[in-house]
mmCIF file of C-alpha atoms in Angstrom:
data_model
loop_
_atom_site.group_PDB
_atom_site.id
_atom_site.type_symbol
_atom_site.label_atom_id
_atom_site.label_comp_id
_atom_site.label_asym_id
_atom_site.label_seq_id
_atom_site.Cartn_x
_atom_site.Cartn_y
_atom_site.Cartn_z
ATOM 1 C CA MET A 10 39.010 -133.616 -30.275
ATOM 2 C CA ASP A 11 40.341 -134.723 -33.664
ATOM 3 C CA ALA A 12 43.205 -132.478 -34.667
ATOM 4 C CA LEU A 13 42.597 -133.250 -38.367
ATOM 5 C CA PHE A 14 39.205 -131.571 -38.394
ATOM 6 C CA GLU A 15 39.210 -129.250 -35.433
ATOM 7 C CA PRO A 16 41.684 -126.444 -34.733
ATOM 8 C CA PRO A 17 43.885 -127.270 -31.734
ATOM 9 C CA LYS A 18 43.254 -125.431 -28.497
ATOM 10 C CA PHE A 19 45.942 -124.144 -26.187
ATOM 11 C CA GLY A 20 45.760 -123.425 -22.485
ATOM 12 C CA VAL A 21 48.418 -123.121 -19.821
ATOM 13 C CA LEU A 22 46.224 -124.124 -16.854
ATOM 14 C CA PRO A 23 46.924 -127.911 -17.074
ATOM 15 C CA LEU A 24 50.657 -127.156 -17.146
ATOM 16 C CA VAL A 25 50.406 -124.826 -14.152
ATOM 17 C CA VAL A 26 48.374 -127.382 -12.176
ATOM 18 C CA GLY A 27 50.858 -130.122 -13.081
ATOM 19 C CA THR A 28 53.748 -127.942 -11.923
ATOM 20 C CA LEU A 29 51.887 -127.118 -8.708
ATOM 21 C CA LEU A 30 51.310 -130.818 -8.066
ATOM 22 C CA ILE A 31 55.033 -131.533 -8.369
ATOM 23 C CA VAL A 32 55.848 -128.594 -6.082
ATOM 24 C CA VAL A 33 53.424 -129.739 -3.374
ATOM 25 C CA ILE A 34 54.661 -133.339 -3.399
ATOM 26 C CA SER A 35 58.326 -132.331 -3.401
ATOM 27 C CA SER A 36 57.766 -129.812 -0.589
ATOM 28 C CA ILE A 37 56.143 -132.490 1.572
ATOM 29 C CA ILE A 38 59.356 -134.493 1.157
ATOM 30 C CA SER A 39 62.086 -131.849 1.224
ATOM 31 C CA ILE A 40 60.882 -129.351 3.849
ATOM 32 C CA PRO A 41 60.341 -131.709 6.837
ATOM 33 C CA ILE A 42 63.382 -133.869 6.058
ATOM 34 C CA GLY A 43 65.604 -130.886 5.283
ATOM 35 C CA LEU A 44 64.582 -128.963 8.386
ATOM 36 C CA GLY A 45 64.809 -132.044 10.599
ATOM 37 C CA SER A 46 68.289 -132.887 9.362
ATOM 38 C CA ALA A 47 69.362 -129.270 9.856
ATOM 39 C CA VAL A 48 68.167 -129.285 13.471
ATOM 40 C CA TYR A 49 69.924 -132.582 14.114
ATOM 41 C CA LEU A 50 73.197 -131.440 12.547
ATOM 42 C CA SER A 51 73.290 -128.105 14.351
ATOM 43 C CA GLU A 52 71.943 -129.084 17.773
ATOM 44 C CA TYR A 53 72.223 -132.821 18.360
ATOM 45 C CA ALA A 54 74.905 -134.402 16.173
ATOM 46 C CA PRO A 55 78.430 -134.830 17.595
ATOM 47 C CA LYS A 56 81.177 -133.068 15.652
ATOM 48 C CA LYS A 57 82.498 -136.295 14.130
ATOM 49 C CA VAL A 58 79.046 -137.311 12.949
ATOM 50 C CA ARG A 59 78.372 -133.833 11.577
ATOM 51 C CA LYS A 60 81.610 -133.819 9.575
ATOM 52 C CA VAL A 61 80.537 -137.028 7.864
ATOM 53 C CA LEU A 62 76.780 -136.537 7.578
ATOM 54 C CA LYS A 63 76.692 -132.983 6.240
ATOM 55 C CA PRO A 64 78.920 -133.640 3.175
ATOM 56 C CA THR A 65 76.950 -136.831 2.546
ATOM 57 C CA ILE A 66 73.688 -134.882 2.387
ATOM 58 C CA GLU A 67 75.234 -132.182 0.212
ATOM 59 C CA ILE A 68 76.434 -134.821 -2.260
ATOM 60 C CA LEU A 69 72.777 -135.289 -3.212
ATOM 61 C CA ALA A 70 72.819 -131.758 -4.668
ATOM 62 C CA GLY A 71 75.647 -132.721 -7.024
ATOM 63 C CA ILE A 72 73.883 -135.687 -8.591
ATOM 64 C CA PRO A 73 72.610 -134.829 -12.119
ATOM 65 C CA SER A 74 68.853 -134.487 -12.323
ATOM 66 C CA ILE A 75 68.677 -137.052 -15.128
ATOM 67 C CA VAL A 76 69.931 -139.643 -12.616
ATOM 68 C CA TYR A 77 67.061 -138.728 -10.299
ATOM 69 C CA GLY A 78 64.668 -139.063 -13.225
ATOM 70 C CA TYR A 79 65.967 -142.527 -14.033
ATOM 71 C CA PHE A 80 65.797 -143.461 -10.349
ATOM 72 C CA ALA A 81 62.184 -142.275 -10.176
ATOM 73 C CA LEU A 82 61.253 -144.244 -13.269
ATOM 74 C CA THR A 83 62.993 -147.502 -12.340
ATOM 75 C CA ALA A 84 62.809 -147.572 -8.532
ATOM 76 C CA ILE A 85 60.168 -145.226 -7.136
ATOM 77 C CA THR A 86 57.453 -145.918 -9.729
ATOM 78 C CA PRO A 87 57.561 -149.750 -9.333
ATOM 79 C CA LEU A 88 57.294 -149.295 -5.563
ATOM 80 C CA ILE A 89 54.279 -147.017 -5.954
ATOM 81 C CA ARG A 90 52.642 -149.401 -8.432
ATOM 82 C CA ALA A 91 53.133 -152.250 -5.971
ATOM 83 C CA ILE A 92 51.043 -150.285 -3.467
ATOM 84 C CA PHE A 93 48.626 -148.689 -5.969
ATOM 85 C CA PRO A 94 48.326 -151.015 -9.002
ATOM 86 C CA GLU A 95 46.233 -148.491 -10.915
ATOM 87 C CA THR A 96 49.130 -146.034 -11.010
ATOM 88 C CA SER A 97 50.328 -144.969 -14.445
ATOM 89 C CA VAL A 98 53.883 -145.806 -15.480
ATOM 90 C CA TYR A 99 54.473 -142.060 -15.741
ATOM 91 C CA ASN A 100 52.979 -140.292 -12.747
ATOM 92 C CA ALA A 101 53.322 -137.122 -10.718
ATOM 93 C CA LEU A 102 53.940 -138.882 -7.408
ATOM 94 C CA SER A 103 57.220 -140.549 -8.360
ATOM 95 C CA ALA A 104 58.467 -137.381 -10.040
ATOM 96 C CA GLY A 105 57.518 -135.273 -7.008
ATOM 97 C CA ILE A 106 59.275 -137.648 -4.629
ATOM 98 C CA ALA A 107 62.445 -137.552 -6.732
ATOM 99 C CA VAL A 108 62.361 -133.750 -6.894
ATOM 100 C CA GLY A 109 61.837 -133.668 -3.133
ATOM 101 C CA ILE A 110 64.893 -135.862 -2.542
ATOM 102 C CA MET A 111 66.927 -133.637 -4.847
ATOM 103 C CA THR A 112 65.948 -130.436 -2.995
ATOM 104 C CA VAL A 113 66.568 -131.812 0.521
ATOM 105 C CA PRO A 114 70.220 -130.613 0.531
ATOM 106 C CA LEU A 115 69.110 -127.089 -0.385
ATOM 107 C CA VAL A 116 66.823 -126.830 2.633
ATOM 108 C CA SER A 117 69.158 -128.702 4.950
ATOM 109 C CA SER A 118 72.350 -126.810 4.103
ATOM 110 C CA LEU A 119 70.894 -123.295 4.229
ATOM 111 C CA SER A 120 68.885 -123.976 7.386
ATOM 112 C CA GLU A 121 71.796 -125.637 9.151
ATOM 113 C CA ASP A 122 74.140 -122.755 8.318
ATOM 114 C CA ALA A 123 71.577 -120.296 9.693
ATOM 115 C CA MET A 124 71.186 -122.301 12.907
ATOM 116 C CA MET A 125 74.929 -122.569 13.383
ATOM 117 C CA ALA A 126 75.126 -118.774 13.078
ATOM 118 C CA VAL A 127 72.884 -118.327 16.125
ATOM 119 C CA PRO A 128 75.140 -117.095 18.966
ATOM 120 C CA ASP A 129 75.966 -119.663 21.627
ATOM 121 C CA SER A 130 75.162 -117.041 24.259
ATOM 122 C CA LEU A 131 71.464 -117.452 23.449
ATOM 123 C CA ARG A 132 71.700 -121.211 23.860
ATOM 124 C CA LEU A 133 73.692 -120.986 27.091
ATOM 125 C CA GLY A 134 71.262 -118.437 28.496
ATOM 126 C CA ALA A 135 68.347 -120.761 27.793
ATOM 127 C CA TYR A 136 70.176 -123.720 29.327
ATOM 128 C CA ALA A 137 70.926 -121.601 32.402
ATOM 129 C CA LEU A 138 67.195 -121.009 32.813
ATOM 130 C CA GLY A 139 66.577 -124.763 32.804
ATOM 131 C CA ALA A 140 65.505 -125.268 29.179
ATOM 132 C CA THR A 141 66.029 -128.659 27.558
ATOM 133 C CA LYS A 142 67.831 -129.177 24.257
ATOM 134 C CA TYR A 143 64.482 -129.650 22.527
ATOM 135 C CA GLU A 144 63.130 -126.403 23.994
ATOM 136 C CA VAL A 145 66.269 -124.531 22.987
ATOM 137 C CA SER A 146 65.965 -125.844 19.433
ATOM 138 C CA LYS A 147 62.239 -125.102 19.206
ATOM 139 C CA ASP A 148 62.021 -121.786 21.045
ATOM 140 C CA ILE A 149 65.455 -120.208 20.519
ATOM 141 C CA VAL A 150 67.379 -121.545 17.552
ATOM 142 C CA ILE A 151 64.609 -122.034 14.977
ATOM 143 C CA PRO A 152 62.834 -118.687 15.638
ATOM 144 C CA THR A 153 66.167 -116.848 15.466
ATOM 145 C CA ALA A 154 67.135 -118.499 12.177
ATOM 146 C CA LEU A 155 63.584 -118.427 10.804
ATOM 147 C CA PRO A 156 64.145 -115.824 8.017
ATOM 148 C CA THR A 157 66.864 -117.929 6.390
ATOM 149 C CA ILE A 158 64.860 -121.103 6.960
ATOM 150 C CA ILE A 159 61.843 -119.616 5.193
ATOM 151 C CA ALA A 160 64.108 -118.410 2.393
ATOM 152 C CA SER A 161 65.452 -121.948 1.982
ATOM 153 C CA PHE A 162 61.881 -123.230 1.688
ATOM 154 C CA ILE A 163 61.116 -120.695 -1.032
ATOM 155 C CA LEU A 164 64.311 -121.507 -2.912
ATOM 156 C CA ALA A 165 63.494 -125.218 -2.757
ATOM 157 C CA ILE A 166 60.037 -124.503 -4.174
ATOM 158 C CA SER A 167 61.600 -122.365 -6.897
ATOM 159 C CA ARG A 168 63.986 -125.212 -7.721
ATOM 160 C CA ALA A 169 61.078 -127.622 -7.946
ATOM 161 C CA VAL A 170 59.183 -125.280 -10.278
ATOM 162 C CA GLY A 171 62.132 -125.101 -12.648
ATOM 163 C CA GLU A 172 63.074 -128.782 -12.606
ATOM 164 C CA THR A 173 63.080 -130.301 -16.104
ATOM 165 C CA MET A 174 64.664 -133.715 -16.552
ATOM 166 C CA ILE A 175 62.992 -135.491 -13.647
ATOM 167 C CA VAL A 176 59.483 -134.445 -14.638
ATOM 168 C CA ALA A 177 60.176 -135.037 -18.329
ATOM 169 C CA MET A 178 61.278 -138.614 -17.609
ATOM 170 C CA ALA A 179 59.023 -139.645 -14.726
ATOM 171 C CA ALA A 180 55.873 -137.499 -14.849
ATOM 172 C CA GLY A 181 55.069 -138.067 -18.511
ATOM 173 C CA SER A 182 53.859 -135.630 -21.133
ATOM 174 C CA THR A 183 50.083 -135.634 -20.724
ATOM 175 C CA PRO A 184 48.758 -132.074 -20.270
ATOM 176 C CA LYS A 185 45.831 -133.245 -18.169
ATOM 177 C CA LEU A 186 43.979 -131.009 -15.704
ATOM 178 C CA THR A 187 44.031 -133.318 -12.691
ATOM 179 C CA LEU A 188 45.072 -133.338 -9.049
ATOM 180 C CA ASN A 189 45.514 -137.111 -8.945
ATOM 181 C CA PRO A 190 49.237 -137.745 -8.308
ATOM 182 C CA LEU A 191 48.938 -141.289 -9.663
ATOM 183 C CA GLU A 192 48.219 -140.066 -13.202
ATOM 184 C CA SER A 193 50.501 -138.815 -15.917
ATOM 185 C CA ILE A 194 50.808 -135.031 -16.091
ATOM 186 C CA GLN A 195 52.897 -132.405 -17.806
ATOM 187 C CA THR A 196 54.635 -129.444 -16.217
ATOM 188 C CA MET A 197 55.645 -126.154 -17.796
ATOM 189 C CA THR A 198 59.257 -127.253 -18.094
ATOM 190 C CA GLY A 199 58.178 -130.599 -19.532
ATOM 191 C CA TYR A 200 56.118 -128.803 -22.172
ATOM 192 C CA ILE A 201 59.093 -126.634 -23.099
ATOM 193 C CA VAL A 202 61.216 -129.766 -23.560
ATOM 194 C CA GLN A 203 58.559 -131.326 -25.771
ATOM 195 C CA ILE A 204 58.163 -128.256 -27.975
ATOM 196 C CA SER A 205 61.911 -127.704 -28.180
ATOM 197 C CA MET A 206 62.417 -131.077 -29.877
ATOM 198 C CA GLY A 207 61.817 -129.387 -33.225
ATOM 199 C CA ASP A 208 58.548 -131.031 -34.286
ATOM 200 C CA VAL A 209 56.591 -127.754 -34.189
ATOM 201 C CA PRO A 210 56.864 -125.526 -37.302
ATOM 202 C CA TYR A 211 58.636 -122.221 -36.842
ATOM 203 C CA GLY A 212 56.250 -119.292 -36.404
ATOM 204 C CA SER A 213 53.203 -121.450 -35.658
ATOM 205 C CA ILE A 214 50.921 -120.990 -32.662
ATOM 206 C CA GLY A 215 52.497 -123.991 -30.978
ATOM 207 C CA TYR A 216 55.923 -122.441 -31.479
ATOM 208 C CA ARG A 217 54.793 -119.173 -29.923
ATOM 209 C CA THR A 218 53.368 -120.986 -26.907
ATOM 210 C CA LEU A 219 56.931 -121.987 -26.099
ATOM 211 C CA PHE A 220 57.762 -118.372 -25.345
ATOM 212 C CA ALA A 221 54.492 -117.797 -23.510
ATOM 213 C CA VAL A 222 55.087 -120.726 -21.156
ATOM 214 C CA GLY A 223 58.742 -119.780 -20.774
ATOM 215 C CA SER A 224 57.808 -116.222 -19.850
ATOM 216 C CA LEU A 225 55.297 -117.448 -17.264
ATOM 217 C CA LEU A 226 57.888 -119.816 -15.815
ATOM 218 C CA PHE A 227 60.412 -116.989 -15.577
ATOM 219 C CA LEU A 228 57.838 -114.743 -13.897
ATOM 220 C CA ILE A 229 57.002 -117.390 -11.280
ATOM 221 C CA THR A 230 60.619 -118.179 -10.389
ATOM 222 C CA PHE A 231 61.565 -114.491 -10.408
ATOM 223 C CA THR A 232 58.693 -113.690 -8.036
ATOM 224 C CA LEU A 233 59.691 -116.517 -5.693
ATOM 225 C CA ASN A 234 63.264 -115.232 -5.575
ATOM 226 C CA LEU A 235 62.048 -111.699 -4.852
ATOM 227 C CA ILE A 236 59.939 -113.029 -1.978
ATOM 228 C CA SER A 237 62.954 -114.904 -0.645
ATOM 229 C CA ARG A 238 65.149 -111.797 -0.722
ATOM 230 C CA TYR A 239 62.396 -109.725 0.891
ATOM 231 C CA VAL A 240 62.015 -112.181 3.757
ATOM 232 C CA MET A 241 65.771 -112.275 4.285
ATOM 233 C CA ARG A 242 66.121 -108.493 4.371
ATOM 234 C CA LYS A 243 63.019 -107.682 6.402
ATOM 235 C CA TYR A 244 63.335 -110.270 9.152
ATOM 236 C CA ARG A 245 67.074 -110.745 9.310
ATOM 237 C CA ARG A 246 68.555 -110.373 12.790
ATOM 238 C CA VAL A 247 72.142 -109.307 13.353
ATOM 239 C CA TYR A 248 73.921 -110.237 16.600
#
């Protein structure tokens, strides 16, 4: 469509799909790694290793997101393009991987704290019945701490939905309706950054879409946080 002769059209669906693509990719990275590291820290790691490894993982949460965006653009994207030459310079896959790395500490820290809160009496009882460490972790510790673990997953997803700098730098600014992670996309937060640069006239339709997308983004993150609190309250076990 030529914007000089045709009125521009607006639709939030490409932005929602782009955001969903980032969330899915980041969840594939952060949830397994975060949960696995939490199980290792709480059940397998010696105390000396845990004292070193846990702060190291949590340091990742303190790194500014713009650093992750630069890392995605200069390190992750060239690696992806070496494997898939047709990949765009700005693509959803590198941005999703960077967001996943950033949200690993959120899943790991909350899950590990929940597992450490499981009473040792439950572990010792399982060991007395002949259970292995793996069986205790799988059948006792994780089910007992499951409400907090699920809440950490939801919070990580909420964090991925609201991420701005990484997707603005690495995912591009192409509002394309696609599920191909190798192409450039645009998320809701990326669109807000683009509109907020000041190029859109005040009071125009494009200006008003800023508030529409922002309201939708707030509604999504607010709903995810409500679900997280509901899970915590409904399934929480007190010992």
